[in-house]
Coordinates of C-alpha atoms and ligand atoms in Angstrom, one line a residue:
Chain R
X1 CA 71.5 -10.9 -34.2
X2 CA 73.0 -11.2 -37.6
X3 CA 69.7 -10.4 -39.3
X4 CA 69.5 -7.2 -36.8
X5 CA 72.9 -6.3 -37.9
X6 CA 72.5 -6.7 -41.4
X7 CA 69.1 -4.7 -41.2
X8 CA 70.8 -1.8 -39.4
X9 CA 73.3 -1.3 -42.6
X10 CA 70.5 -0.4 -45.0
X11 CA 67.8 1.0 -42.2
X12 CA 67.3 4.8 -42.0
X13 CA 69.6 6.4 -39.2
X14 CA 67.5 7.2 -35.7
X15 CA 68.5 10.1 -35.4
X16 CA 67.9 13.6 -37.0
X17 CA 71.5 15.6 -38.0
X18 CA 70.1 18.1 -35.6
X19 CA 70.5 21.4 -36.1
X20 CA 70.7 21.1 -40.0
X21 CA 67.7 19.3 -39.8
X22 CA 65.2 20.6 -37.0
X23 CA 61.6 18.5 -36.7
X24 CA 58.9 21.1 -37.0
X25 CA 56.8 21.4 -33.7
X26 CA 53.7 19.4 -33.4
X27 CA 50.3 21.1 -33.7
X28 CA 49.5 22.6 -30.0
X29 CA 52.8 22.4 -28.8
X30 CA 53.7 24.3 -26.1
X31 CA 56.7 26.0 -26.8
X32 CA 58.5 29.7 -26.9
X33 CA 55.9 31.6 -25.0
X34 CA 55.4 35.5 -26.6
X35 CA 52.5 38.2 -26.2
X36 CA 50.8 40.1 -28.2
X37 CA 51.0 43.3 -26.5
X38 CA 49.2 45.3 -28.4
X39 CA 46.0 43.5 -27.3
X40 CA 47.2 43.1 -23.6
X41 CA 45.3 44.8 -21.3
X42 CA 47.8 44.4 -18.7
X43 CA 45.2 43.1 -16.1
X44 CA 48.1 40.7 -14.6
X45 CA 46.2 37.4 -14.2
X46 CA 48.6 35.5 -16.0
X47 CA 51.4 37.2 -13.6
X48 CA 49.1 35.8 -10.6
X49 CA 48.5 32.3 -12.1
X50 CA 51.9 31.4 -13.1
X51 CA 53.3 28.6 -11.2
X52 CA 56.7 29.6 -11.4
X53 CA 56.0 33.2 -11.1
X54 CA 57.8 34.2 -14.2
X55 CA 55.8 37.3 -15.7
X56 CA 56.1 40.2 -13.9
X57 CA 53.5 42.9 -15.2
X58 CA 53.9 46.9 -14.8
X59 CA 50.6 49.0 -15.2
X60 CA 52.7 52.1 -14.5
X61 CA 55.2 51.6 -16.7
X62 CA 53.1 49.3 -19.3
X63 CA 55.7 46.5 -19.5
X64 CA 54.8 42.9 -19.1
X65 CA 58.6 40.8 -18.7
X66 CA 58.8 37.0 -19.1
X67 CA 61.6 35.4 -17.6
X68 CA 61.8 32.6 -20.5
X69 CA 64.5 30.7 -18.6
X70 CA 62.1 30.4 -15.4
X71 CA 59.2 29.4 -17.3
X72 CA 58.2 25.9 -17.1
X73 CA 56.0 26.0 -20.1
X74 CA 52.7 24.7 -19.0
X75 CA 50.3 26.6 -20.4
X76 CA 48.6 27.8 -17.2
X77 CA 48.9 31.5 -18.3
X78 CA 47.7 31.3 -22.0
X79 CA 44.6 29.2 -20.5
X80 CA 43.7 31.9 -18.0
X81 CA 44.3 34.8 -20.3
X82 CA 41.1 36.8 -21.2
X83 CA 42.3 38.4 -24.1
X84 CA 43.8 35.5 -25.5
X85 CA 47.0 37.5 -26.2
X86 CA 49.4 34.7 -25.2
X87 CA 50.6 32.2 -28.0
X88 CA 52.8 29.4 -27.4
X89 CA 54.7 29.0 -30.2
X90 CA 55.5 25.5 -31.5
X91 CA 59.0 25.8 -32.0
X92 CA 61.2 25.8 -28.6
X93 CA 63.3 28.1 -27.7
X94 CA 66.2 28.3 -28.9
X95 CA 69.5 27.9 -26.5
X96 CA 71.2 31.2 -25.8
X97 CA 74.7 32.2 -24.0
X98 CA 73.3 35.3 -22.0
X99 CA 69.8 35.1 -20.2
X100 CA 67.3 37.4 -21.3
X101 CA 64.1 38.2 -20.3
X102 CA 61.5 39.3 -22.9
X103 CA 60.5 42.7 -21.8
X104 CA 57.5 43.7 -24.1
X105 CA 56.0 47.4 -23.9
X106 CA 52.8 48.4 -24.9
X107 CA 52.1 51.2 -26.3
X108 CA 49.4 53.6 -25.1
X109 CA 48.3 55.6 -27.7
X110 CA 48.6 59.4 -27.0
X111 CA 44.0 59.8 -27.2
X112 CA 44.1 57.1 -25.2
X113 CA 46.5 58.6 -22.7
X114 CA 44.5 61.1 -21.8
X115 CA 41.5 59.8 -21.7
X116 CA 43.3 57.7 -18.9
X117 CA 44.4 60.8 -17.0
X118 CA 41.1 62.5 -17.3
Chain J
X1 CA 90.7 -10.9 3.7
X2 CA 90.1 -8.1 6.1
X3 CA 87.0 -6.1 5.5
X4 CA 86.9 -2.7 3.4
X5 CA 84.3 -0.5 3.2
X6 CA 83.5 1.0 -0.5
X7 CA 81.8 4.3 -1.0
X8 CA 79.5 4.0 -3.8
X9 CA 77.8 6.8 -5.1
X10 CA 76.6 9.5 -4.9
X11 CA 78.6 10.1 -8.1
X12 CA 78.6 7.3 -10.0
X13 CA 78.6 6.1 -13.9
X14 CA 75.7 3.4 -13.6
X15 CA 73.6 6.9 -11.0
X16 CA 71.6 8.9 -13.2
X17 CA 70.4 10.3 -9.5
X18 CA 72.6 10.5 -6.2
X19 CA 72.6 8.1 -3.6
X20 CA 75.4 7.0 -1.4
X21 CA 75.7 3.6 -0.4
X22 CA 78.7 2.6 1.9
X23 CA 78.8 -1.3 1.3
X24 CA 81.2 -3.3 3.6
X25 CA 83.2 -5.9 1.2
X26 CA 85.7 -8.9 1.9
X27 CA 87.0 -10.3 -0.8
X28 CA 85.2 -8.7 -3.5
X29 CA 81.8 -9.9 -1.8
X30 CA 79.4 -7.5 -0.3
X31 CA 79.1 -8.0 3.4
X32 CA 76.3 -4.8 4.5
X33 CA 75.0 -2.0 2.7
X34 CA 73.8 1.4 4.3
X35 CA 72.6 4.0 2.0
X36 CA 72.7 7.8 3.1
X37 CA 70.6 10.3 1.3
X38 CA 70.1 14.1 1.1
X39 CA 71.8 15.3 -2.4
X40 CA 68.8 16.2 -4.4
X41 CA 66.2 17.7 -1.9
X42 CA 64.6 20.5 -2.6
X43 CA 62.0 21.4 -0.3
X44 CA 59.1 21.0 -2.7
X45 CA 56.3 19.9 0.1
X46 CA 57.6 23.0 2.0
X47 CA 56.4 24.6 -1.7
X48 CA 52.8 24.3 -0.4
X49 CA 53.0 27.6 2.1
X50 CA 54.0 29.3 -0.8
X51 CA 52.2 28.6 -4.1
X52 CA 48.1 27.9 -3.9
X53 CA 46.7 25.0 -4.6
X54 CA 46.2 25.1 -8.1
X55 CA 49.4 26.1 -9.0
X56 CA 51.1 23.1 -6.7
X57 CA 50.2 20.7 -9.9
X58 CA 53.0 22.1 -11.7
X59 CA 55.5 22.1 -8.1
X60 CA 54.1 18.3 -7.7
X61 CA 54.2 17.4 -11.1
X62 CA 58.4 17.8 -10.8
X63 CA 58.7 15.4 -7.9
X64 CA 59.3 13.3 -10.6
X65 CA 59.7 14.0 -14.3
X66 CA 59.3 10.7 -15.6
X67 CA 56.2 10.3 -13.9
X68 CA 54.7 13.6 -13.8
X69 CA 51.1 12.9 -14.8
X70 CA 50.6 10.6 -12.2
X71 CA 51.8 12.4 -9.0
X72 CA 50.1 15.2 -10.5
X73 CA 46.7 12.8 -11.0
X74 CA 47.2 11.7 -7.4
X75 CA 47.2 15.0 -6.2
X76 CA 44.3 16.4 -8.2
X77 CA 42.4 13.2 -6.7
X78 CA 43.1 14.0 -3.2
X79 CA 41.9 17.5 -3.5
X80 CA 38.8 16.4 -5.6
X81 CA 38.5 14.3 -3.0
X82 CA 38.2 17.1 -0.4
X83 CA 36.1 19.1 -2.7
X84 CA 33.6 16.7 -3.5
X85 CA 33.7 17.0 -7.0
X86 CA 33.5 13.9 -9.5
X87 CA 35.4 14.3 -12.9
X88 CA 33.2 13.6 -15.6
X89 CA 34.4 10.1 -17.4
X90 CA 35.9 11.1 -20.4
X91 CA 38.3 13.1 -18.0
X92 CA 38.7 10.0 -16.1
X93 CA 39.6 7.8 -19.3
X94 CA 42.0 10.5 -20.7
X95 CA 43.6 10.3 -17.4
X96 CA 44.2 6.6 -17.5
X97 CA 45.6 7.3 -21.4
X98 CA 48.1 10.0 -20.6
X99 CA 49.1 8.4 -17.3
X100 CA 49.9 4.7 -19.0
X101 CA 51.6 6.4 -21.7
X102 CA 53.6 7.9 -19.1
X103 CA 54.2 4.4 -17.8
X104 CA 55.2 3.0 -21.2
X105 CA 58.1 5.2 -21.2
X106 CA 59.4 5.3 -17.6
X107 CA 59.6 1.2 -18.1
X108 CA 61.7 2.3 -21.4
X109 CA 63.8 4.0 -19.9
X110 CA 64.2 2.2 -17.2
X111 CA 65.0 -1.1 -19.8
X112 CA 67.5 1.2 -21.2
X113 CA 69.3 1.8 -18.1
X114 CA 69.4 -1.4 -16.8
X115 CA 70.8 -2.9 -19.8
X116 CA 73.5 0.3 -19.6
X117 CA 74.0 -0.9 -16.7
X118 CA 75.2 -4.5 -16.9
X119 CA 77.2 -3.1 -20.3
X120 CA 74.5 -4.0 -23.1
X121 CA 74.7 -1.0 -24.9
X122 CA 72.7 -1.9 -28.0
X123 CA 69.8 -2.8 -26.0
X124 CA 70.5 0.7 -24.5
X125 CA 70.0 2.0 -27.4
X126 CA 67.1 0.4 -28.9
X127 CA 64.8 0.8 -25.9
X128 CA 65.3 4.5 -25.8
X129 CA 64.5 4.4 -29.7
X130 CA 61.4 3.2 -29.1
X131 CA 60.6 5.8 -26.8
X132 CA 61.0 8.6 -28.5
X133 CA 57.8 7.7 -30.0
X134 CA 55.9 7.6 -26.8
X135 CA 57.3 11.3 -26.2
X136 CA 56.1 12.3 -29.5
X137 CA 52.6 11.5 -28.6
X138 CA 52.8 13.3 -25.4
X139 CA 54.2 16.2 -27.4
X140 CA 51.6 16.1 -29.8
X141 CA 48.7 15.3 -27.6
X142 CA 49.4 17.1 -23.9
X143 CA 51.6 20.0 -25.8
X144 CA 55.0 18.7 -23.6
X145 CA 57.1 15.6 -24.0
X146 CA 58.1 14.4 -20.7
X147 CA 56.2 16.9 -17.8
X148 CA 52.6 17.3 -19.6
X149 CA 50.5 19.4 -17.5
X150 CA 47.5 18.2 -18.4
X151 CA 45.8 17.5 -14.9
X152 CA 43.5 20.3 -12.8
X153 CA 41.9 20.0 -10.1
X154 CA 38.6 18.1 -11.6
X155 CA 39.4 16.7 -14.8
X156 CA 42.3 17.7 -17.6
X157 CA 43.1 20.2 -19.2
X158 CA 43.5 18.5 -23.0
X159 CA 41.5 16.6 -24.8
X160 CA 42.2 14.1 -28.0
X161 CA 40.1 14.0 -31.4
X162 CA 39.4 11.0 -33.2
X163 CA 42.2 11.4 -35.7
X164 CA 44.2 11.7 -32.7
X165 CA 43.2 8.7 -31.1
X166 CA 43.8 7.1 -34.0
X167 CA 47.0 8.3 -34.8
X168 CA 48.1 7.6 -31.3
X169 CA 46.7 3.4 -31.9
X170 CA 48.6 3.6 -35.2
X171 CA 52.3 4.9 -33.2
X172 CA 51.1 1.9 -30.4
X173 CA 51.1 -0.7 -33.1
X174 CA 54.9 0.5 -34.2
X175 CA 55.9 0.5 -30.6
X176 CA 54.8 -2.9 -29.4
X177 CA 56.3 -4.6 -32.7
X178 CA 59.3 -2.1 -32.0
X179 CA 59.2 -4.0 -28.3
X180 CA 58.1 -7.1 -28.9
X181 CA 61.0 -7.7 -31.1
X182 CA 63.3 -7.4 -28.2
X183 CA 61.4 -9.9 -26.0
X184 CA 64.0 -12.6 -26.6
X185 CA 66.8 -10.8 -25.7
X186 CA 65.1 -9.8 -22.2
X187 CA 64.2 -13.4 -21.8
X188 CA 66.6 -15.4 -22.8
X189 CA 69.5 -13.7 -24.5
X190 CA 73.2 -14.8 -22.7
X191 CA 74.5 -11.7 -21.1
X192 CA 71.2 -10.7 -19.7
X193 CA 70.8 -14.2 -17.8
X194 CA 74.6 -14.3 -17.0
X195 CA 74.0 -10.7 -15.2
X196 CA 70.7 -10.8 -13.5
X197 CA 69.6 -14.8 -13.1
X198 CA 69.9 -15.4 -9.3
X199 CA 71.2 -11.8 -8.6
X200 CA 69.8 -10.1 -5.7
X201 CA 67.2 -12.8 -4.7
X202 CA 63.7 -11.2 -2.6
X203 CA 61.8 -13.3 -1.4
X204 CA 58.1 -13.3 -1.3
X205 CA 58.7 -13.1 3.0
X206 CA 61.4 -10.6 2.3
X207 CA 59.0 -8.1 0.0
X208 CA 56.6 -8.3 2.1
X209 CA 58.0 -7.6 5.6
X210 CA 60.3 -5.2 4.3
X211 CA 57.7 -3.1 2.6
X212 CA 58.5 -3.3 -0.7
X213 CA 56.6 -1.4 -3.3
X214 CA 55.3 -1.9 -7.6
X215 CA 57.5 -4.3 -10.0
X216 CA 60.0 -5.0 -7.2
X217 CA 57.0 -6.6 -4.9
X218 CA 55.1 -8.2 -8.2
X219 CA 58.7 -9.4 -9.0
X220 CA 58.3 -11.5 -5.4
X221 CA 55.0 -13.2 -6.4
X222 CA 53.2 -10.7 -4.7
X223 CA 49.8 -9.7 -6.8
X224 CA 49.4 -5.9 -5.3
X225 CA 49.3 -2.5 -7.8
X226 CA 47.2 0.4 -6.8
X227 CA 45.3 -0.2 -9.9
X228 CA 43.5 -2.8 -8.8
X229 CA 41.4 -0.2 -6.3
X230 CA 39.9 0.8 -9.3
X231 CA 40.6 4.7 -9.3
X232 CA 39.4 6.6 -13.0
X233 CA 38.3 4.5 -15.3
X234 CA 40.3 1.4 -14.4
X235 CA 36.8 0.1 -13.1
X236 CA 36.1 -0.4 -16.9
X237 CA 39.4 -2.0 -18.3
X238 CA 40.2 -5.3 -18.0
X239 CA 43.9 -5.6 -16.1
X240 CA 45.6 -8.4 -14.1
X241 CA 48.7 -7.3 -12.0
X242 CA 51.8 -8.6 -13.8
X243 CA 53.8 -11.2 -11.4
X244 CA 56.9 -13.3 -11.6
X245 CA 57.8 -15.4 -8.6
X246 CA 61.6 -15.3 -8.7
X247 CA 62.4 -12.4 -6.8
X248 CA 65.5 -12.1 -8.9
X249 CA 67.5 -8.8 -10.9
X250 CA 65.9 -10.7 -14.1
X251 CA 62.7 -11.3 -12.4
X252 CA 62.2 -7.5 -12.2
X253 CA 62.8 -6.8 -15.4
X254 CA 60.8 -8.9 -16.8
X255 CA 57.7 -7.5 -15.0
X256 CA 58.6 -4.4 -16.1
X257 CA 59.4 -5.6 -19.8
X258 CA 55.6 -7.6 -19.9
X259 CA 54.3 -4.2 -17.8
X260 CA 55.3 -2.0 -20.9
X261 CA 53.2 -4.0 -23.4
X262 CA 50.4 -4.3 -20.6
X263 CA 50.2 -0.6 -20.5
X264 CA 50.0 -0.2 -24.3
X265 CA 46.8 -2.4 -24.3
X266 CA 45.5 -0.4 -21.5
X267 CA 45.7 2.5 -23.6
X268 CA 44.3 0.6 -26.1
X269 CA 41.4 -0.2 -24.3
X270 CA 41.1 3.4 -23.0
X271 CA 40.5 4.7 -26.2
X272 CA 38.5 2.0 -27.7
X273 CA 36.1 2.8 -24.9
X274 CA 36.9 6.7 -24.7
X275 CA 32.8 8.4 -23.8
X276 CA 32.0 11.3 -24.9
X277 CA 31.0 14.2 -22.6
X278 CA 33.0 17.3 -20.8
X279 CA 36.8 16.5 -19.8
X280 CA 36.9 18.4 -16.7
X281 CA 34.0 20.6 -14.6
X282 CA 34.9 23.8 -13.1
X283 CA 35.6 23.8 -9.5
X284 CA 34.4 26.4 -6.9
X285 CA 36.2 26.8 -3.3
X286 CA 38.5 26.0 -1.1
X287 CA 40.0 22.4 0.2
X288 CA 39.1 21.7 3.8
X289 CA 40.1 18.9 5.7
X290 CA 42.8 15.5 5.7
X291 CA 43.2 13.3 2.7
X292 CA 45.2 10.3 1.9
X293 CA 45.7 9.0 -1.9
X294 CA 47.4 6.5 -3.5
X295 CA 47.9 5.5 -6.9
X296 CA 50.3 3.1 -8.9
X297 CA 53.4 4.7 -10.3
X298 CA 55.6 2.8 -12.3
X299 CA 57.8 2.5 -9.4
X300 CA 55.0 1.5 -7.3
X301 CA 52.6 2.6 -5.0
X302 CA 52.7 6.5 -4.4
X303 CA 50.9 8.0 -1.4
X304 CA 49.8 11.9 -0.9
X305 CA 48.8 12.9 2.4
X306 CA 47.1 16.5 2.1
X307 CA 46.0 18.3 4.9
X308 CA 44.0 21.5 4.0
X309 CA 42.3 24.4 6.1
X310 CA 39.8 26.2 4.0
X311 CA 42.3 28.1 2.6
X312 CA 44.0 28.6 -1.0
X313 CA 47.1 27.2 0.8
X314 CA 47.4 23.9 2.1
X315 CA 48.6 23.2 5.3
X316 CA 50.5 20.2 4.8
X317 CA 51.2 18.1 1.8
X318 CA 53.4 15.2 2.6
X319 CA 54.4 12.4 -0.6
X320 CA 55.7 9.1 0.1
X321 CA 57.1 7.7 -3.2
X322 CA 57.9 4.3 -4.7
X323 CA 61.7 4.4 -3.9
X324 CA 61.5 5.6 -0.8
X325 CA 59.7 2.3 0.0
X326 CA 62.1 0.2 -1.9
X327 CA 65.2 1.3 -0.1
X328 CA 64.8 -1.4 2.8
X329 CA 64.6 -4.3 0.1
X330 CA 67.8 -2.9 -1.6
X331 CA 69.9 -3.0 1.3
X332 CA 68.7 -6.3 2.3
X333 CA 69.3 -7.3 -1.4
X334 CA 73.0 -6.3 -1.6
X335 CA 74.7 -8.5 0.8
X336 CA 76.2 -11.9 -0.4
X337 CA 76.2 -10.3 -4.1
X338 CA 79.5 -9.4 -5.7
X339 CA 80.8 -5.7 -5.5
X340 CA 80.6 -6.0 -9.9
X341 CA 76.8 -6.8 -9.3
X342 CA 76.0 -3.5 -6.9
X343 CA 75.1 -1.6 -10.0
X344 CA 72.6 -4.0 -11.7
X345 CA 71.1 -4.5 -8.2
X346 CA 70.9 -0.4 -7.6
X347 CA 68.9 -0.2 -11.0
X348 CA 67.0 -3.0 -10.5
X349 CA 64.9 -1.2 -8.1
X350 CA 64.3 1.3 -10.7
X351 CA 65.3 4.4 -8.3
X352 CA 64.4 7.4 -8.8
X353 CA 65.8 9.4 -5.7
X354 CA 64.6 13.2 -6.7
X355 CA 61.2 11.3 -6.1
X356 CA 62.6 9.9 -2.9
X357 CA 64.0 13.2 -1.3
X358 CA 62.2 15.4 -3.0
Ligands
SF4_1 S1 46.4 37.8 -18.6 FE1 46.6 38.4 -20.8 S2 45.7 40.4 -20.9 FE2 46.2 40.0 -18.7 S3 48.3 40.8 -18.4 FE3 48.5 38.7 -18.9 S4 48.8 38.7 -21.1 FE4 47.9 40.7 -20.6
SF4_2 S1 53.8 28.8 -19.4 FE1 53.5 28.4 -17.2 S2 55.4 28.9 -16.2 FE2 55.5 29.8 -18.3 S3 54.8 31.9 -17.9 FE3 53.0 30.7 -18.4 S4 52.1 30.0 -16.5 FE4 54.2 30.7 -16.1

């Protein structure tokens, strides 16, 4: 006891002063989820896979929305992806007062808008 | 003195989880205890109609957080099961690693709580100090700390490198010392005998007849974990159920304490033997027909029933957990014991009541 006592004096604290000092995310990770729209083809199979049914995707209105706050962060949807456009970041999210969803548009190019209508 | 009757719980320092016991006491001694439930369902099994079969990993992995990978492993076995499909043996192996990690840091926790609970703070805090290490490796290995997603249906979804392996053998070595060094004080420090020698006293009769399930049964003399039928790659590693013959408060915990340094030679073992080969196959199909599974939690023994039509939906998925089975012995524990000893007793089941109601 007094050895554990003594040892505890001169030991390095436990604990991280969090948030001065944050530990950087482990390789693979699965945290903050994002897209990059610009290669998403809006096909919705992550919107179908997801577990907690958190993406919602809109071919009419080329939007793809995460609810971030319903997300359980398992990965399914990056896994299925075809286009690989999904990243999980390794950082977490960070807390916030006001939910959000991430509402990410893609944009059609103008060629490629017609071509569409055509 | 006349009799009283105490509501204890569902809110309650020493609860992490509700339950409500209402314990008749005269004079400060606990006469009968009859616990109510019904504060943390939430419908999960009903889940089933609504969410495919795939995606009812991640609903069944949240039965219980702390022991995620292995309802989830059960699961994914029953349906292999019903699909006829055999995960290839690294899968299998990886399985056993992730899921005795997992039990590594439930008993942690649990250590942690249960000293809490009878006012041993440091100890508290030590045990969970240690297990931030075992998070770390399922952070860095299955990409989440305590809910890892890492089963499918036939096989997992992660798979570990070398330097990985051996990185995880290195954190292993720092844990057990990190445990080991608090061996005495789970055996035969002062306030831990004072609290738990003698206290809520099953008996090997008692366990058995009243059903009672993991380290609170092994704590009775009774030799019986799930592992022993052998499911994954527990075929291949060598493992003797963990028994004490007291059937006391300190009894359980040492089970649980010698359980924790068990499981980090199993992973040990794992590893050391990990094959080489594919980590999962793909699976084609539809579940059809009636399956019942059971694996070893580190509550005990956890049983799926899954009953499924062909369909991506299954018809009925029905989960009977550890504490659910370990309610009967806790009642029958209480009586006799003093009103201060409720809350050591409570924990000493290790409940987890999310798990029980789900
Ligand atoms: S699966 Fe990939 S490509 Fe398809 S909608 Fe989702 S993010 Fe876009
Ligand atoms: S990580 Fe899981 S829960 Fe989150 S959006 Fe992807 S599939 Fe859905």
């Amino acid at each position: 006891m007094i050895k554990n006592i003594f040892k505890n004096f001169v030991s390095k604290s436990a604990t991280r002063p969090y948030p001065i000092e944050v530990r950087p995310g482990f390789k693979n990770a699965r945290g903050e989820l994002d897209n990059k729209v610009s290669e998403c083809t809006l096909c919705g199979i992550c919107a179908k896979k997801c577990p907690s049914q958190c993406i919602t995707v809109s071919r009419k209105e080329n939007l793809w929305e995460l609810n971030p706050f319903a997300c359980v962060y398992c990965g399914i949807c990056v896994d299925a992806c075809p286009k690989s456009c999904l990243v999980h970041y390794t950082e977490h999210k960070k807390p916030a007062r006001v939910k959000t969803n991430l509402v990410l548009k893609k944009e059609i190019s103008p060629k490629l808008k017609v071509v569409a209508n055509a | 003195m006349s009799k009283t009757i105490v509501p204890f719980g569902p809110q309650h320092p020493v609860l992490p989880e509700p339950i409500h016991l209402s314990l008749t006491v005269e004079d400060e001694v606990v006469k009968e205890a009859v616990p109510a439930f019904g504060y943390v369902h939430r419908g999960l099994e009903k889940l089933a109609e609504k969410r495919d079969f795939h995606q009812m990993i991640q609903v069944v992995e949240r039965v219980c957080g702390i022991c995620s990978m292995i309802h989830a492993m059960c699961y994914c076995q029953g349906l292999e099961h019903l699909m006829k499909v055999e995960v290839p043996r690294r899968g299998q192996f990886l399985r056993v690693i992730w899921s005795e990690l997992h039990r590594i840091h439930s008993h942690l926790l649990w250590l942690g709580l249960y000293a809490d609970a009878f006012g041993f703070e440091s100890v508290f805090m030590q045990f969970w100090k240690i297990r931030e290490r075992i998070m770390d490796i399922n952070e860095a290995t299955a990409g989440n700390r305590v809910i890892v997603s890492v089963n499918q249906v036939g096989g997992v979804r992660r798979d570990l490198s070398p330097s990985k392996c051996d990185w995880i053998l290195d954190e292993l070595n720092h844990v057990e010392k990190e445990v080991k060094a608090l061996e005495s004080t789970m055996s035969n420090n002062y306030t831990v005998k004072k609290r738990t020698v003698g206290k809520g006293i099953l008996t090997r009769e008692m366990a058995y007849e009243l059903g009672a399930a993991g380290p609170t049964l092994r704590a009775s003399g009774i030799a019986q974990d799930m592992r022993q039928l052998q499911y994954e790659a527990f075929d291949e590693l060598d493992f003797e159920p963990v028994v004490e013959t007291d059937g006391d408060a300190f009894a359980r915990g040492l089970v649980r304490f010698k359980e924790t340094i068990q499981s980090i030679d199993l992973v040990r073992q794992a590893i050391a033997r990990l094959p080489q080969g594919d980590t999962f196959v793909k699976v084609k199909g539809k579940p059809e027909g009636e399956v019942v599974q059971r694996v070893e939690q580190p509550r005990g023994e956890c049983l799926y029933y899954i009953k499924a039509n062909g369909t991506k939906f299954l018809d009925r998925l029905r989960i009977r957990t550890p504490t659910f089975a370990n309610i009967p012995p806790l009642a029958a524990m209480l009586p006799g014991m003093e009103l201060a000893d409720v809350p050591v007793l409570i924990l000493s089941i290790d409940p987890c009541i999310s798990c029980t109601e789900r």
